[in-house]
PDB file of C-alpha atoms and ligand atoms in Angstrom:
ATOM      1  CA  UNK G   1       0.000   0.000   0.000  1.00 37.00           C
ATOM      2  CA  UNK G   2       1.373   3.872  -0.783  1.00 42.00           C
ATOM      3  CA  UNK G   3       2.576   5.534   1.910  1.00 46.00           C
ATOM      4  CA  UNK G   4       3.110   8.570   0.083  1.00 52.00           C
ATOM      5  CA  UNK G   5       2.094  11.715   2.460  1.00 55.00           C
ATOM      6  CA  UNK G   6       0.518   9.355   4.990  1.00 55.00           C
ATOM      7  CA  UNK G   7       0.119  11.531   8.202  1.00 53.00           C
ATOM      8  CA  UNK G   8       1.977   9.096  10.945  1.00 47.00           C
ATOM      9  CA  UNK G   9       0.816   9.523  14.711  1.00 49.00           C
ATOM     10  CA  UNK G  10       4.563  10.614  15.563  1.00 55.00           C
ATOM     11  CA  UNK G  11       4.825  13.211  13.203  1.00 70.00           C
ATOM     12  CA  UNK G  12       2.072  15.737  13.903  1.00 82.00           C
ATOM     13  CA  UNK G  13       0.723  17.513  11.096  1.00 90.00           C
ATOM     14  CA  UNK G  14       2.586  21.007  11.312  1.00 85.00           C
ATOM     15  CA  UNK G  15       2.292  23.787   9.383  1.00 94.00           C
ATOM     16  CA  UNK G  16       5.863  26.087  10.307  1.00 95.00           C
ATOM     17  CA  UNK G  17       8.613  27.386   7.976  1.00 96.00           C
ATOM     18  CA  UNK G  18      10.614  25.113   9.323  1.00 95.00           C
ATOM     19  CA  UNK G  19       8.381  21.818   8.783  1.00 95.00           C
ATOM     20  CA  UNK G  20       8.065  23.391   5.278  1.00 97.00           C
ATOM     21  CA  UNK G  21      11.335  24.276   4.610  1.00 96.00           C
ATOM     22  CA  UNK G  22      12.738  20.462   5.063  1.00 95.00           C
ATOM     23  CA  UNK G  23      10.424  19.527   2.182  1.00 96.00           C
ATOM     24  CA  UNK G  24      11.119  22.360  -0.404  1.00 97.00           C
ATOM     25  CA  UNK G  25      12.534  21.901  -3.726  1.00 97.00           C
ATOM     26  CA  UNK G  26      12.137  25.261  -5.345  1.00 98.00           C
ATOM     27  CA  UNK G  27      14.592  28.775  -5.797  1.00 98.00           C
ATOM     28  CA  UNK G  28      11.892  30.948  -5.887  1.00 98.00           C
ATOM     29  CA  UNK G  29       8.373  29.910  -4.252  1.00 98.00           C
ATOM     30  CA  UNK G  30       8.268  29.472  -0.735  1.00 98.00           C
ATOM     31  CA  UNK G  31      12.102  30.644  -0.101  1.00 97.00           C
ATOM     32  CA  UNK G  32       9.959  33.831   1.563  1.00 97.00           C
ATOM     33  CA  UNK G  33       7.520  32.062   3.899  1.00 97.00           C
ATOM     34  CA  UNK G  34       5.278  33.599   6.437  1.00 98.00           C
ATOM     35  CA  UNK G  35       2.806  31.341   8.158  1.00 98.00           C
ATOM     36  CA  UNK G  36       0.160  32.531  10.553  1.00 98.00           C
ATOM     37  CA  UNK G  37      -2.261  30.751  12.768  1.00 96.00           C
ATOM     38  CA  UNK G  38      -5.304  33.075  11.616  1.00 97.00           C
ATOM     39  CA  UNK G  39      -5.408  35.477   9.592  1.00 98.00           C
ATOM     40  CA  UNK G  40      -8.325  37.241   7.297  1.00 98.00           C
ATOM     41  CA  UNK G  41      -7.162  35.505   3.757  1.00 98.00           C
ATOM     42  CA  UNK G  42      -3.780  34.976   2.835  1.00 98.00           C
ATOM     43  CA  UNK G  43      -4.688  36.559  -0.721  1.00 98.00           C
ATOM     44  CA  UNK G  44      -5.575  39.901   1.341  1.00 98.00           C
ATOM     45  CA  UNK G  45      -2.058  39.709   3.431  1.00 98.00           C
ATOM     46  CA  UNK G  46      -0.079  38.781  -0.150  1.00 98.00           C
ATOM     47  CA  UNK G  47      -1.699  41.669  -1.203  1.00 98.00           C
ATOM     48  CA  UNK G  48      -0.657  43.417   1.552  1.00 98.00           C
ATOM     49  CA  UNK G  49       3.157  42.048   1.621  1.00 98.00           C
ATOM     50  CA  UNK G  50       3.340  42.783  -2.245  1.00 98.00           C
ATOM     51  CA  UNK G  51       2.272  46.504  -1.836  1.00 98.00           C
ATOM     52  CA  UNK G  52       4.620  46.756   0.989  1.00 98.00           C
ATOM     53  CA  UNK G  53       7.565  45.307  -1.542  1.00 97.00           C
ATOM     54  CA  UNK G  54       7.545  41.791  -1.299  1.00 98.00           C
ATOM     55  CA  UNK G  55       9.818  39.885  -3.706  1.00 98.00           C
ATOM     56  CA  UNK G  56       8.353  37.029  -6.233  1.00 98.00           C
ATOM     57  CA  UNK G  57       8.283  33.556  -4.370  1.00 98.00           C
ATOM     58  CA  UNK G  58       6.699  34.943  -1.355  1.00 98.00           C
ATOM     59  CA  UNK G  59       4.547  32.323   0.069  1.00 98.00           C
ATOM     60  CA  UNK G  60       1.234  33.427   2.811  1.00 98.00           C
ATOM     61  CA  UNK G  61      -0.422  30.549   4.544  1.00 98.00           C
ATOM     62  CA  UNK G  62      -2.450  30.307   7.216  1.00 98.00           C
ATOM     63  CA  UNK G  63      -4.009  27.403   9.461  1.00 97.00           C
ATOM     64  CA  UNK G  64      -7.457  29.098   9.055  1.00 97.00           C
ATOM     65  CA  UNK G  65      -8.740  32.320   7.536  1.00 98.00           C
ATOM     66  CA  UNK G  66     -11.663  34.246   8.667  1.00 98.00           C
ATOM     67  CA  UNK G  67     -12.559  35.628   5.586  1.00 98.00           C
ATOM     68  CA  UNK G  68     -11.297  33.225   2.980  1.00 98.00           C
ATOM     69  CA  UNK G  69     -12.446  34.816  -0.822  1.00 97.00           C
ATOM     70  CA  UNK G  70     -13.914  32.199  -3.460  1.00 96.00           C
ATOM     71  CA  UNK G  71     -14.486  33.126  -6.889  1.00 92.00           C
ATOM     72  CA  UNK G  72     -17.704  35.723  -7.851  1.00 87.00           C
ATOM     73  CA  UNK G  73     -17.587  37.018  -4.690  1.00 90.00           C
ATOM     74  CA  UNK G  74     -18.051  34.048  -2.654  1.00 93.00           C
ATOM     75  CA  UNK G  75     -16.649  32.584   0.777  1.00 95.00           C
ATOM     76  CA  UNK G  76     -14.114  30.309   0.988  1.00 97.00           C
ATOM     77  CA  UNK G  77     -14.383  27.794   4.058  1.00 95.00           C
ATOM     78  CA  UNK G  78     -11.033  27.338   5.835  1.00 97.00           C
ATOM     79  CA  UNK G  79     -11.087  25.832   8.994  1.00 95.00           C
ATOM     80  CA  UNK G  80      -8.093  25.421  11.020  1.00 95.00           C
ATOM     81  CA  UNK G  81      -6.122  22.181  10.227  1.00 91.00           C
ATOM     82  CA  UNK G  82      -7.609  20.593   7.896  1.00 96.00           C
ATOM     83  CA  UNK G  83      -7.158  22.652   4.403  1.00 97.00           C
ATOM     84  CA  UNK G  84      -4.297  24.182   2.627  1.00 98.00           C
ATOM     85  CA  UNK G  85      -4.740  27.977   2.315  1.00 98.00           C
ATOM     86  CA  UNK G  86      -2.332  29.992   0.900  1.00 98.00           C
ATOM     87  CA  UNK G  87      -1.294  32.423  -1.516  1.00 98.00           C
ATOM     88  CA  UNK G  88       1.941  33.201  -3.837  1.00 98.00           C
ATOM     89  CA  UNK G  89       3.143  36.306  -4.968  1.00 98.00           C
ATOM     90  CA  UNK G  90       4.135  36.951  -8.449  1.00 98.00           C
ATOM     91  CA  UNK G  91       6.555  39.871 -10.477  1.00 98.00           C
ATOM     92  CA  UNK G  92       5.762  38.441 -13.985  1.00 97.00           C
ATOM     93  CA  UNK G  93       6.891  40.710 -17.161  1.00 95.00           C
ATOM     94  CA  UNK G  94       3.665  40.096 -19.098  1.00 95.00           C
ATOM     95  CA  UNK G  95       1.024  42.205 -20.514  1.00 93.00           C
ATOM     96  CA  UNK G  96      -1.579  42.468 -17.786  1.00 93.00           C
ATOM     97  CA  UNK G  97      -4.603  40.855 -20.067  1.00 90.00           C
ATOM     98  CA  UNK G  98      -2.707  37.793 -20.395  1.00 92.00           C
ATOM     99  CA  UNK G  99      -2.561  37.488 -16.541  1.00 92.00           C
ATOM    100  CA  UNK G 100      -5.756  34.895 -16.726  1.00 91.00           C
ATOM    101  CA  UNK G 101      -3.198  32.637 -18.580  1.00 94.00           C
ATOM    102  CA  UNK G 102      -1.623  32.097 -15.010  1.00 96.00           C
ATOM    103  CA  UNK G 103      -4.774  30.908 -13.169  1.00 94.00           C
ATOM    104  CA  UNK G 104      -4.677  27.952 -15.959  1.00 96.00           C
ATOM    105  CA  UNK G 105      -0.717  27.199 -14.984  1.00 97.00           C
ATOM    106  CA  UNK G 106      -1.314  27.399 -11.285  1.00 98.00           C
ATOM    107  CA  UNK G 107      -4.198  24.535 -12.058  1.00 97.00           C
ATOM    108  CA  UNK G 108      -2.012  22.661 -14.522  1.00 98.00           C
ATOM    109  CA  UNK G 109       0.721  22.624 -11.683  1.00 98.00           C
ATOM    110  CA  UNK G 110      -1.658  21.947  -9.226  1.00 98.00           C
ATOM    111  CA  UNK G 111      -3.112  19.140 -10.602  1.00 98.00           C
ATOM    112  CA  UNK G 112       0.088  17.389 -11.619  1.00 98.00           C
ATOM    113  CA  UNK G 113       1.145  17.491  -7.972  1.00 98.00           C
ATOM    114  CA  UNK G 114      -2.072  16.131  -6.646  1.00 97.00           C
ATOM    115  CA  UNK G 115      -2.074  13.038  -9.481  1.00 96.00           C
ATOM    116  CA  UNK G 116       1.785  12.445  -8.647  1.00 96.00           C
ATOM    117  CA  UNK G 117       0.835  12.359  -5.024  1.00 93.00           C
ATOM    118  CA  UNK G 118      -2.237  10.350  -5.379  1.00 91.00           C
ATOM    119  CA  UNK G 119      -2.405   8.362  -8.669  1.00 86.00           C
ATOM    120  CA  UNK G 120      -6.188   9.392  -8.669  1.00 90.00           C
ATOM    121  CA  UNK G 121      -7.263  11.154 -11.779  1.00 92.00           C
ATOM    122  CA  UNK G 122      -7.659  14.503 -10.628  1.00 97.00           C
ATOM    123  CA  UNK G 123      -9.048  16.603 -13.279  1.00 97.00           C
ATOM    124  CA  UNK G 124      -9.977  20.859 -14.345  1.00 97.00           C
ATOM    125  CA  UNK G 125     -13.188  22.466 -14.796  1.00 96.00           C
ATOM    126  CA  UNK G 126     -12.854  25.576 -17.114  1.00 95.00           C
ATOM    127  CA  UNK G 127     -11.312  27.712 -15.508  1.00 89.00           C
ATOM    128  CA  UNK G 128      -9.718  26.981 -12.247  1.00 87.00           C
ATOM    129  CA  UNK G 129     -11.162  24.219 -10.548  1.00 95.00           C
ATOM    130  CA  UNK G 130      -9.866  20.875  -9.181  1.00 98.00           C
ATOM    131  CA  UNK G 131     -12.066  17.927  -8.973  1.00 97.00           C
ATOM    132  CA  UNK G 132     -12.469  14.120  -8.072  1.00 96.00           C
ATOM    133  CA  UNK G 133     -15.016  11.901  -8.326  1.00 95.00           C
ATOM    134  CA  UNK G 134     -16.789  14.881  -9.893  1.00 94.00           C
ATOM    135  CA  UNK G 135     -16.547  17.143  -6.369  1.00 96.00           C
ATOM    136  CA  UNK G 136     -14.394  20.030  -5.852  1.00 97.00           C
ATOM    137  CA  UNK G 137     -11.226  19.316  -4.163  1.00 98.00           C
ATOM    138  CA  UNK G 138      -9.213  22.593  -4.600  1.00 98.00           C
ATOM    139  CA  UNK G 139     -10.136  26.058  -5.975  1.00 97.00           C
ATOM    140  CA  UNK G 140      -7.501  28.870  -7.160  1.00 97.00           C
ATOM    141  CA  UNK G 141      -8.543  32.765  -7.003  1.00 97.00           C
ATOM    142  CA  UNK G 142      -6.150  34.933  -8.954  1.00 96.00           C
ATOM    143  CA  UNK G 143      -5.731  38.853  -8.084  1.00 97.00           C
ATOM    144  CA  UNK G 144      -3.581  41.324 -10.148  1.00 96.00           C
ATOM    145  CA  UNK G 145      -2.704  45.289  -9.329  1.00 96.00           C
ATOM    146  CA  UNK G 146      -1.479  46.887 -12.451  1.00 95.00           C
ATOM    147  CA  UNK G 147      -0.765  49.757 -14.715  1.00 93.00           C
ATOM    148  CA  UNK G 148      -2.644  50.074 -18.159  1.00 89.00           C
ATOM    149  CA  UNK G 149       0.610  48.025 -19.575  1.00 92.00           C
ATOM    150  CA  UNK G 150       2.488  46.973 -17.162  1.00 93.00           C
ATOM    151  CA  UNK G 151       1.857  44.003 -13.800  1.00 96.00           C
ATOM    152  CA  UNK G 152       2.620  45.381 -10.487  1.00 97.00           C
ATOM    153  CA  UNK G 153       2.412  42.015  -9.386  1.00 98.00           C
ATOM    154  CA  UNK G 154      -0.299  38.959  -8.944  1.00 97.00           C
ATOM    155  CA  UNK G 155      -1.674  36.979  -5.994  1.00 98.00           C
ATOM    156  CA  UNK G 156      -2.588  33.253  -6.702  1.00 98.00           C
ATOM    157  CA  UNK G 157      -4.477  32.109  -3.935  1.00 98.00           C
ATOM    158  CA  UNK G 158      -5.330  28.305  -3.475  1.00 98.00           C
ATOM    159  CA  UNK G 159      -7.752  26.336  -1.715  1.00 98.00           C
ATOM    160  CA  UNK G 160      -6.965  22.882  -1.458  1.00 98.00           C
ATOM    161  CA  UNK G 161      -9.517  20.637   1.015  1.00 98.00           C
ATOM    162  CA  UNK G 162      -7.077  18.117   2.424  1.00 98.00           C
ATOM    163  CA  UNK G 163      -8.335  16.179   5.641  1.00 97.00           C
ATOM    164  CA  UNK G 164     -11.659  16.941   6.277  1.00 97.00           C
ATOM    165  CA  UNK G 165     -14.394  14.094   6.456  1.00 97.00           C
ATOM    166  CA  UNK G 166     -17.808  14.811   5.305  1.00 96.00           C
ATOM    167  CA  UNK G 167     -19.295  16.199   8.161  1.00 96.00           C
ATOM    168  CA  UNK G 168     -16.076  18.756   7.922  1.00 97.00           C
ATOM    169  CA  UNK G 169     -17.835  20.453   5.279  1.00 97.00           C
ATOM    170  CA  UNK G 170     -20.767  23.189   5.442  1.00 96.00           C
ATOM    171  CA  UNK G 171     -24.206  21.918   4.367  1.00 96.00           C
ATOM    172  CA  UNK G 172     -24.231  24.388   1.527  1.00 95.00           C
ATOM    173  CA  UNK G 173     -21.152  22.531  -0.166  1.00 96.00           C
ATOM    174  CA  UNK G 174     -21.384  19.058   1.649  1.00 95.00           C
ATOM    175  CA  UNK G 175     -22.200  17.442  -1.543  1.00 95.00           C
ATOM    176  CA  UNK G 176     -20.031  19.122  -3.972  1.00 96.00           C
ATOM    177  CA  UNK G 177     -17.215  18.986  -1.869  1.00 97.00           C
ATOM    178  CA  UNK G 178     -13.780  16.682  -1.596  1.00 98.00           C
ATOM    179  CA  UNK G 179     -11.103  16.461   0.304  1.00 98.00           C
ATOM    180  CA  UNK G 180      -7.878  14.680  -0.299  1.00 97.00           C
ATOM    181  CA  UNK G 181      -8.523  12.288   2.821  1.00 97.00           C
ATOM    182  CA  UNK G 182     -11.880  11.534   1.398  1.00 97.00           C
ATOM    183  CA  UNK G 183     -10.438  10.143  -1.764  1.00 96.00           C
ATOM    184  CA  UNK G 184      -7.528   8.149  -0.394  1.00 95.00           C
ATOM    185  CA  UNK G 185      -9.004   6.968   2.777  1.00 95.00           C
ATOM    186  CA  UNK G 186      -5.952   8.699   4.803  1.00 95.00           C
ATOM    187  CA  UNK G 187      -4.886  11.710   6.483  1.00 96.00           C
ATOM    188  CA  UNK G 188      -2.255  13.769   4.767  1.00 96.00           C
ATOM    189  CA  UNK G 189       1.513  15.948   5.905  1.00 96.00           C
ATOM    190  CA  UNK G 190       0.043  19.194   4.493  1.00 97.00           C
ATOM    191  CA  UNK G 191       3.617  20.125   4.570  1.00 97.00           C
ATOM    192  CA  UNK G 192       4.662  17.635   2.431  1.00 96.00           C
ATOM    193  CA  UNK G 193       2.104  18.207  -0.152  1.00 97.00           C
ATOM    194  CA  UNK G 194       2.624  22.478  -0.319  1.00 98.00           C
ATOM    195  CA  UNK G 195       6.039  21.350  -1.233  1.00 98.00           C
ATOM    196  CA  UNK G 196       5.141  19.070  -3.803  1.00 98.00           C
ATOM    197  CA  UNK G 197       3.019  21.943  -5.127  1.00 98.00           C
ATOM    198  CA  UNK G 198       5.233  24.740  -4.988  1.00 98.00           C
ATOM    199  CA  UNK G 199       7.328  21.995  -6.676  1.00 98.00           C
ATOM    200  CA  UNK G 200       4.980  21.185  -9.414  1.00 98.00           C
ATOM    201  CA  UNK G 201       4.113  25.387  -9.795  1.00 98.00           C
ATOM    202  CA  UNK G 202       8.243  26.149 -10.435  1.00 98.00           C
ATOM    203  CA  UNK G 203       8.073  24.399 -12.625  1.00 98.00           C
ATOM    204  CA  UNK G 204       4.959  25.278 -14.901  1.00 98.00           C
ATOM    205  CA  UNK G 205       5.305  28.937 -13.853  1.00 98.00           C
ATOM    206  CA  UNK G 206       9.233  28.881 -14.915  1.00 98.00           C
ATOM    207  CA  UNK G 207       8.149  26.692 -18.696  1.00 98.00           C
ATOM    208  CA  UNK G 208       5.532  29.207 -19.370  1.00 98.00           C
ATOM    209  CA  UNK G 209       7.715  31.996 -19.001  1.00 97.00           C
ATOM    210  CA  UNK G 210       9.990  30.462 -21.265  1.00 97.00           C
ATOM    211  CA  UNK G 211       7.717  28.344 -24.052  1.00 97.00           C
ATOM    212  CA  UNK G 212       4.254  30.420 -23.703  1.00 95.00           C
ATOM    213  CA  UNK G 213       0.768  29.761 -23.042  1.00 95.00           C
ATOM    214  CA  UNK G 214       0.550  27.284 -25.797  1.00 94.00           C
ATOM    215  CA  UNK G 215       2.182  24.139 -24.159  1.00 95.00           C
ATOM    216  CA  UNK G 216       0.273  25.087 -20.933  1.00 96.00           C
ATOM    217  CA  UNK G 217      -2.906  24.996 -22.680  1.00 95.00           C
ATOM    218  CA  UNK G 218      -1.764  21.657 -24.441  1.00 95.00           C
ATOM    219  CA  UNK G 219      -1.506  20.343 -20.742  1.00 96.00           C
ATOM    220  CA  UNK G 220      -4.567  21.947 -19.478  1.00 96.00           C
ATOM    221  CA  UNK G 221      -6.491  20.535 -22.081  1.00 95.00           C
ATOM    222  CA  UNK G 222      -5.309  16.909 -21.419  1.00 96.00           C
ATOM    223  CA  UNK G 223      -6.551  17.412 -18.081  1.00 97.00           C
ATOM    224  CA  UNK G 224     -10.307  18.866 -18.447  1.00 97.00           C
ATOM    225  CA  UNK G 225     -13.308  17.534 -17.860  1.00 96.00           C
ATOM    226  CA  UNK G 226     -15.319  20.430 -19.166  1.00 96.00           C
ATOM    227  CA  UNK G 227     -14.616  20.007 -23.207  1.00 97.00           C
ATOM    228  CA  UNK G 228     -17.118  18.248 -25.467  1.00 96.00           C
ATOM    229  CA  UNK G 229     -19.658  18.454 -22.031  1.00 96.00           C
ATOM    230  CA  UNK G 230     -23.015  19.976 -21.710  1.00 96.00           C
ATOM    231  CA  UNK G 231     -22.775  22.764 -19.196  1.00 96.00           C
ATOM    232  CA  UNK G 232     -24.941  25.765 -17.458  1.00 95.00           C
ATOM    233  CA  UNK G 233     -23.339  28.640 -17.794  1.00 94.00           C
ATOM    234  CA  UNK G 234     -24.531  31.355 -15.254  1.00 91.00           C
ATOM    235  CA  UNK G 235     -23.404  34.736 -15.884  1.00 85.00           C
ATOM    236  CA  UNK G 236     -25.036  38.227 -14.308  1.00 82.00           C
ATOM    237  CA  UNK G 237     -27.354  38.391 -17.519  1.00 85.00           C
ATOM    238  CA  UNK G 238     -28.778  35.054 -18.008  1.00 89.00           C
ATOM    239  CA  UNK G 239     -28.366  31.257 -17.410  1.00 93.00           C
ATOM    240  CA  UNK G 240     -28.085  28.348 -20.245  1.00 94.00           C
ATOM    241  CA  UNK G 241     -27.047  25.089 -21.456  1.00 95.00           C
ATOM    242  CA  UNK G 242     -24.779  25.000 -23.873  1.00 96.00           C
ATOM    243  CA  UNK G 243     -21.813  22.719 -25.052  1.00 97.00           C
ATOM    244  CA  UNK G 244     -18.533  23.644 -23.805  1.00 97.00           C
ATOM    245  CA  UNK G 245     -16.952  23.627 -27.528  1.00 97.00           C
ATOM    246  CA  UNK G 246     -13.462  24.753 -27.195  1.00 95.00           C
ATOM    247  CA  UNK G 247     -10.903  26.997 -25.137  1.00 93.00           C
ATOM    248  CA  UNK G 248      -8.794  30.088 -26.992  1.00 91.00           C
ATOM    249  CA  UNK G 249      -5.506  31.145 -26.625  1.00 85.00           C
ATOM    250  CA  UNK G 250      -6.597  33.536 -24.003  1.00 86.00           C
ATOM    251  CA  UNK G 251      -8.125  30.502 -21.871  1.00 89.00           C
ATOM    252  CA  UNK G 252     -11.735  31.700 -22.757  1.00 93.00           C
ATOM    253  CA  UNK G 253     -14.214  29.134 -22.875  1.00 96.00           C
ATOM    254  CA  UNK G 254     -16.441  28.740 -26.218  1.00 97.00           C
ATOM    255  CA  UNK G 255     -19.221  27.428 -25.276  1.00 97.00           C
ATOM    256  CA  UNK G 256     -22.384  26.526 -28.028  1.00 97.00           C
ATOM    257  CA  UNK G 257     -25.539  27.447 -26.878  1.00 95.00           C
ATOM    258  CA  UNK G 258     -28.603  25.159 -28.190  1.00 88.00           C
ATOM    259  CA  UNK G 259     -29.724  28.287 -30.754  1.00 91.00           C
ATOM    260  CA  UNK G 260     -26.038  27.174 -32.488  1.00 94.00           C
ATOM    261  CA  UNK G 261     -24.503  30.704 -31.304  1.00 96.00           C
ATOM    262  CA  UNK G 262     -20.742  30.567 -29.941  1.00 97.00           C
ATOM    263  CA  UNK G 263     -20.419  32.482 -26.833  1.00 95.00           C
ATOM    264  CA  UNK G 264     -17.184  33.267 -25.732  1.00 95.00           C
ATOM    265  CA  UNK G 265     -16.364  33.747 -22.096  1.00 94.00           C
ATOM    266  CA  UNK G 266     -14.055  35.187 -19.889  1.00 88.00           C
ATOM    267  CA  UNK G 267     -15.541  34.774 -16.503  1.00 81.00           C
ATOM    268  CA  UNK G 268     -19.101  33.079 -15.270  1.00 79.00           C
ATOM    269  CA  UNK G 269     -19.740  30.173 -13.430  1.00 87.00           C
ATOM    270  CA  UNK G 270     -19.976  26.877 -15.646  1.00 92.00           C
ATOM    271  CA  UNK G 271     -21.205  23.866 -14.297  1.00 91.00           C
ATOM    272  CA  UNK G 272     -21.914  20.361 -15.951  1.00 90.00           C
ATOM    273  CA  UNK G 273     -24.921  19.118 -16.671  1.00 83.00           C
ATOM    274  CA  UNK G 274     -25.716  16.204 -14.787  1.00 78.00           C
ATOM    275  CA  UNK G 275     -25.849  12.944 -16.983  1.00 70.00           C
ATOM    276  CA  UNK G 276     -29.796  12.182 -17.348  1.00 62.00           C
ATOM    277  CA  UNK G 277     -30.649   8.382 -16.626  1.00 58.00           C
TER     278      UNK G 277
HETATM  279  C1  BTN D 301     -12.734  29.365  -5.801  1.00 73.73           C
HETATM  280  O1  BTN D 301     -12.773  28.219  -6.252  1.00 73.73           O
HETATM  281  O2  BTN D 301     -13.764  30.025  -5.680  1.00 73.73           O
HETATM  282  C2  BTN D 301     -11.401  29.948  -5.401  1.00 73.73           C
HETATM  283  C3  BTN D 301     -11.066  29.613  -3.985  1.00 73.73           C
HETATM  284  C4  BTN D 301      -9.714  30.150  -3.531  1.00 73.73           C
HETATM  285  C5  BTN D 301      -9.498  29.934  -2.063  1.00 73.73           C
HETATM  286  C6  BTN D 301      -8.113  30.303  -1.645  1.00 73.73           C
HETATM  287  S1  BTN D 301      -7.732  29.786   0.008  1.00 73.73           S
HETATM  288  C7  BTN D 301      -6.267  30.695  -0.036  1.00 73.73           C
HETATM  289  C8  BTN D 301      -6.562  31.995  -0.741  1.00 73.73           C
HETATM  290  N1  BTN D 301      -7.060  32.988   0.197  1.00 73.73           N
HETATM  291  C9  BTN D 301      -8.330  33.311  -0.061  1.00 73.73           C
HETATM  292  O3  BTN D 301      -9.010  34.126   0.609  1.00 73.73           O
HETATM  293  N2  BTN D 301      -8.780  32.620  -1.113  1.00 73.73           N
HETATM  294  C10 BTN D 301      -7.753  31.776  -1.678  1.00 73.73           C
END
């Protein structure tokens, strides 16, 4: 049986720079590490750090946040010990409307760590969500100060459930929620599995810079379960079915809706339709 990240009674489950910084791998993410007990959301205090001058590579994580930030506006859950929550801060030198493009690595990366830690086939939902066994294991929420033409810098902010049982979860996401534990029927280091990430992100962040967008979305597409699906797409105008036709080189979904018109979207919430029996 794997014993890969299996959470052993003598070694208790700690979140510290220095638990973290036996596991890293990486030059740049997670060399900077601050880790608090609570704080509001680690994307707010990257924010913060950034503005304040914080070099690319800065990690913020926290045991539990008391304001964690979903996508559209909506609260995270992060209670303490059981989650991942944390946030990396970015410098890149690219034009600030491809900054999207980076939610799609950090989910490439993301996912890659998860499957190399698991062997479960974690896969994306357009744009930035993890699943297995169709529930949502891990989230990402991207922020970005900028000039007209130039990034001041970029948050990513991930969500990653990791020991929580069932009853861990709120009733409003009990069903559509995951956790890692959940799927592999044991508790997890959550050390050991931020560094496989910030591993995994290095990586993809350090290729993209190098290659482009178009081996990302190569891997990203590999990985989706969204393509070739029937999906509801709710946006602040309307809801609809449609099928989720393609992705463009800005990571925009192109989705059919029944009249035959291609939408294309940037943002929205998109789920999948439910097989009928
Ligand atoms: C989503 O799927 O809606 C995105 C969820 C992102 C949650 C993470 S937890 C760490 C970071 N801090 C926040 O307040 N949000 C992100």
């Amino acid at each position: 049986m794997k014993q890969k990240g299996r959470c052993l009674k003598e070694c208790p489950d700690l979140l510290t720079p220095e638990e973290i910084k036996l596991g890293l791998r990486t030059k740049i993410f997670g060399q900077q590490l601050q880790c608090y007990k609570t704080i509001d959301s680690t994307n707010e205090e990257a924010k913060r750090v950034a503005l304040a001058g914080a070099g690319e590579g800065m990690v913020i994580i926290a045991e539990r946040q008391e304001r964690g930030k979903g996508r559209l506006g909506r609260e995270w859950h992060s209670p303490p010990e059981l989650g991942l929550w944390f946030s990396l801060v970015l410098r890149p030198q690219i034009k600030p409307a491809h900054v999207s493009q980076l939610t799609f690595v950090s989910a490439v990366a993301v996912c890659k760590a998860l499957r190399k830690l698991t062997d479960f086939p974690v896969l994306l939902k357009w744009p930035n969500d993890l699943l297995c066994m169709d529930k949502k294991i891990c989230g990402i929420l991207t922020e970005l100060s900028a000039e007209a033409d130039r990034i001041n810098y970029l948050v990513i902010g991930i969500g990653l459930n990791v020991n929580q049982e069932e009853q861990d979860f709120p009733p409003v996401i009990k069903d559509t929620a995951i956790s890692l534990a959940m799927v592999t029927g044991h508790l997890w280091q959550r050390a050991e599995i931020l560094c496989h990430i910030l591993y995994e992100f290095e990586k993809e962040y350090l290729s993209y810079l190098s290659k482009g967008f178009s081996q990302t979305l190569l891997q990203w597409r590999e990985l989706n379960i969204t393509l070739g699906k029937e999906v509801i797409v709710s946006t602040k105008e309307e809801t609809y079915t449609g099928i989720a036709e393609d992705i463009n080189e800005h990571g925009c979904l192109l989705v059919r809706k029944n009249t035959g018109e291609v939408v294309t979207l940037w943002a929205g919430d998109v789920s999948l339709k439910p097989k009928a029996f």
